[in-house]
Short mmCIF file of C-alpha atoms in Angstrom, two decimals:
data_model
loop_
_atom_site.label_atom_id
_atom_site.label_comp_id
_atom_site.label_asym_id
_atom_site.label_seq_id
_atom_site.Cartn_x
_atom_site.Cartn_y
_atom_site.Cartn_z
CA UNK A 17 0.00 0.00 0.00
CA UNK A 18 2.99 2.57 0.89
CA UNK A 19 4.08 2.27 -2.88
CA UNK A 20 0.21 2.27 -4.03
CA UNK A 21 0.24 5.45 -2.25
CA UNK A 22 3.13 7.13 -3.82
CA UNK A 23 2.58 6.55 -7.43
CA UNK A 24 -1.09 7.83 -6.40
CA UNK A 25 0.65 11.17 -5.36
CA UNK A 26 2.89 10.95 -8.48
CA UNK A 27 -0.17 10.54 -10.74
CA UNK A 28 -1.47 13.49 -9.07
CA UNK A 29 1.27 15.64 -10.34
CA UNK A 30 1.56 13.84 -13.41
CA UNK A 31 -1.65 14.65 -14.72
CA UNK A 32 -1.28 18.56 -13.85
CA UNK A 33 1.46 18.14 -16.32
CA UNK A 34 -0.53 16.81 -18.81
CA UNK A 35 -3.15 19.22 -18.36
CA UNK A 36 -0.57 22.37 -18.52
CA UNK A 37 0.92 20.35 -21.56
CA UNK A 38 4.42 20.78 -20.66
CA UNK A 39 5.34 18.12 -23.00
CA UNK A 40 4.24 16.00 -26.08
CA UNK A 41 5.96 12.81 -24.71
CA UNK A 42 7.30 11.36 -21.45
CA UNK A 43 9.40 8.77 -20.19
CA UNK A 44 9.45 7.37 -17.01
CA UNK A 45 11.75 5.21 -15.18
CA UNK A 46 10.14 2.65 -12.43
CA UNK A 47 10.86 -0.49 -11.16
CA UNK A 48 8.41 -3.10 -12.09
CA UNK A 49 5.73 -2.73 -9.27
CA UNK A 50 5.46 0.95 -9.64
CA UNK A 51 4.79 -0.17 -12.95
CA UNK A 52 1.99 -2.04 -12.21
CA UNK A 53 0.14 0.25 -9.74
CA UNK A 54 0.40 2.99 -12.42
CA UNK A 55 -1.07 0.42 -15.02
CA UNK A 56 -3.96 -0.58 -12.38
CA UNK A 57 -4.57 3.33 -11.54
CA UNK A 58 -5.06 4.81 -14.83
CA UNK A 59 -6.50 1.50 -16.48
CA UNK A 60 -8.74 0.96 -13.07
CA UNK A 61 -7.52 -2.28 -12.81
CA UNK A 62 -9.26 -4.56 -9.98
CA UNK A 63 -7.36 -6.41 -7.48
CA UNK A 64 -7.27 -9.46 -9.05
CA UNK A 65 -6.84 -8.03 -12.48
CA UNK A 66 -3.28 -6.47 -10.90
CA UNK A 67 -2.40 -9.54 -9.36
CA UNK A 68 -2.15 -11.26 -12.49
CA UNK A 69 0.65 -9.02 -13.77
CA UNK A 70 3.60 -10.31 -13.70
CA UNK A 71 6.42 -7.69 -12.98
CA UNK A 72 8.28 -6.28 -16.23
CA UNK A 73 11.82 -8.30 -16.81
CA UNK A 74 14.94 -6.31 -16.71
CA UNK A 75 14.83 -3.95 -19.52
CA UNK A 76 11.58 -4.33 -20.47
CA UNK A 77 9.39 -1.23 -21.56
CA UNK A 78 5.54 -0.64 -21.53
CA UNK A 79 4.50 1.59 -24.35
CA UNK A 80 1.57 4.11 -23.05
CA UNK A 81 0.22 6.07 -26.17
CA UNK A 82 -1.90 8.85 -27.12
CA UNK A 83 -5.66 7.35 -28.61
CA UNK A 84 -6.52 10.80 -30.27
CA UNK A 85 -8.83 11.85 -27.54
CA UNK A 86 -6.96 12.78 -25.06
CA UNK A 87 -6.47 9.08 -23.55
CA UNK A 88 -3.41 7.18 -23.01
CA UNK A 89 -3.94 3.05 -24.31
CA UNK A 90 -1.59 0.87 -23.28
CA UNK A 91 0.26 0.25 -26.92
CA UNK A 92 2.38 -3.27 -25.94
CA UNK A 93 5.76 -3.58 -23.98
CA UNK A 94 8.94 -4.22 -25.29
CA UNK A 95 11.59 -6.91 -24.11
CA UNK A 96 15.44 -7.02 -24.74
CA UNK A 97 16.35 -10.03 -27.13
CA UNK A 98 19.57 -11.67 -26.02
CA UNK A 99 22.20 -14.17 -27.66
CA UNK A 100 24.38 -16.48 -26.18
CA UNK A 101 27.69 -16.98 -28.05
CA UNK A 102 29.92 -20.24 -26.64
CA UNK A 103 33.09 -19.19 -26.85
CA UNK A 104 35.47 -21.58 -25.63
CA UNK A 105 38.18 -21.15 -28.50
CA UNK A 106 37.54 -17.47 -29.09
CA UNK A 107 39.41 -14.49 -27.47
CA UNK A 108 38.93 -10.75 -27.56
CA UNK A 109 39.13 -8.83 -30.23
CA UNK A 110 40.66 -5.88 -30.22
CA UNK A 111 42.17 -3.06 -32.64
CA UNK A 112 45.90 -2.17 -33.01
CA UNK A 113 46.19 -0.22 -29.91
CA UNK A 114 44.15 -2.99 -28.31
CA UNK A 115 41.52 -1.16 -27.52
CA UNK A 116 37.84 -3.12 -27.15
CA UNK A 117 35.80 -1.71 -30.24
CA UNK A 118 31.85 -0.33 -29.39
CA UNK A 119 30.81 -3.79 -30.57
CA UNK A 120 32.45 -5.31 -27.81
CA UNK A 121 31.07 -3.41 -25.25
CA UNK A 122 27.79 -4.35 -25.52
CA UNK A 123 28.64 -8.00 -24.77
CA UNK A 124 28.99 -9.75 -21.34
CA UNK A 125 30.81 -12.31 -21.02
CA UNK A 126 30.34 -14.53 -18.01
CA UNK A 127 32.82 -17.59 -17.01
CA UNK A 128 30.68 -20.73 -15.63
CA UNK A 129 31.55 -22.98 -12.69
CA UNK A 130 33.37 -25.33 -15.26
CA UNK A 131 35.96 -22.88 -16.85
CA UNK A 132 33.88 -22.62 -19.98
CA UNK A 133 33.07 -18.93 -21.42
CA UNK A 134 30.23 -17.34 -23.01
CA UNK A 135 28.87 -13.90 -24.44
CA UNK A 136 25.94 -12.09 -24.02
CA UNK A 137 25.01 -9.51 -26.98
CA UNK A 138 21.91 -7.81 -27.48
CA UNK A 139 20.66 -8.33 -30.40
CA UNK A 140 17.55 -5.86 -30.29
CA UNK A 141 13.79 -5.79 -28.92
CA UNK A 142 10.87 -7.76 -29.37
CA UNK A 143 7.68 -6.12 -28.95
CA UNK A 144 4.34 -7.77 -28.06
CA UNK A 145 0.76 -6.57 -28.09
CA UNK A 146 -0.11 -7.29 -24.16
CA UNK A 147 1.74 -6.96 -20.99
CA UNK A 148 3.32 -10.30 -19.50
CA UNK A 149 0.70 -12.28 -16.73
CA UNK A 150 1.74 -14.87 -14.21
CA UNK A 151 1.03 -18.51 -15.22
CA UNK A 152 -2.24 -20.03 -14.02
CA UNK A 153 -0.44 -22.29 -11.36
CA UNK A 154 0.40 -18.86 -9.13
CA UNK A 155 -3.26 -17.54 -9.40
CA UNK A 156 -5.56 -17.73 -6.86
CA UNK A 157 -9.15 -17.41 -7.18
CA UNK A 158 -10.93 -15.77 -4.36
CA UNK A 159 -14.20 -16.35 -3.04
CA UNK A 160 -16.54 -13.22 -1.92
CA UNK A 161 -19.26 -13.90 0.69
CA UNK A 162 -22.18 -11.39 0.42
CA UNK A 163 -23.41 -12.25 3.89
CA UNK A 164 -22.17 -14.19 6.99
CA UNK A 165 -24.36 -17.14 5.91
CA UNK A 166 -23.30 -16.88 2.06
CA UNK A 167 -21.05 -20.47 1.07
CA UNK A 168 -19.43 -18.65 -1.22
CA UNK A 169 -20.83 -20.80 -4.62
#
């Protein structure tokens, strides 16, 4: 509830900005539940509804844009697409002055527990319509009672 509370205070603020029209786009920067309350505050999402969301990965981006009437609709989300290079064999490359090149730096290579390397590049985004939801094993379905004498069925 604290955070449900302080992206309720940022929304406040938020949509005075929109109203003075400060600015034709923003961006923000959350973790992933922050995420999700603003999602379930703007989209008046219901309890269960946000407990189906699954927190964005590492990365990931959810794309808010304008429907022409003053409305923000939630246009996808957008996840980093990684590949794995085994590179036993291989070793850096470098230029002359051996220097990494920019193509280098995006890659991260990690040494496993059995001496073997591999490289991490990112390769680009993939972009997907809706945002991610928990599998059906981890929801729970709750039962309301309408009275004290209601079974719930």
């Amino acid at each position: 509830s604290d955070v449900f509370d302080r992206v309720s205070t940022f929304l406040d603020s938020l949509w005075r900005s929109f109203e003075s029209q400060r600015a034709q786009n923003y961006v923000l920067v959350t973790h992933g539940i922050s995420i999700r309350v603003f999602c379930a505050r703007y989209f008046r999402y219901s309890i269960d509804q946000f407990n189906m969301l699954a927190n964005p990965k590492n990365c990931e981006m959810v794309i808010l844009a304008h429907d022409g009437f003053g409305r923000l609709k939630l246009d996808g989300r957008c996840e980093l697409e990684l590949e794995e290079i085994s590179n036993d064999s291989e070793e850096e490359e470098g230029n002359e002055d051996g220097e990494k090149t920019s193509k280098d730096e995006e890659k991260n290579t990690v040494q496993s527990s059995k001496g073997k390397t591999s490289t991490t590049t990112v390769v680009g985004y993939n972009k997907f319509k809706r945002l991610r939801t928990l599998p059906p094993q981890y929801i729970q379905t709750r039962t309301a009672k309408m009275c004290f004498n209601d079974t719930g069925s």
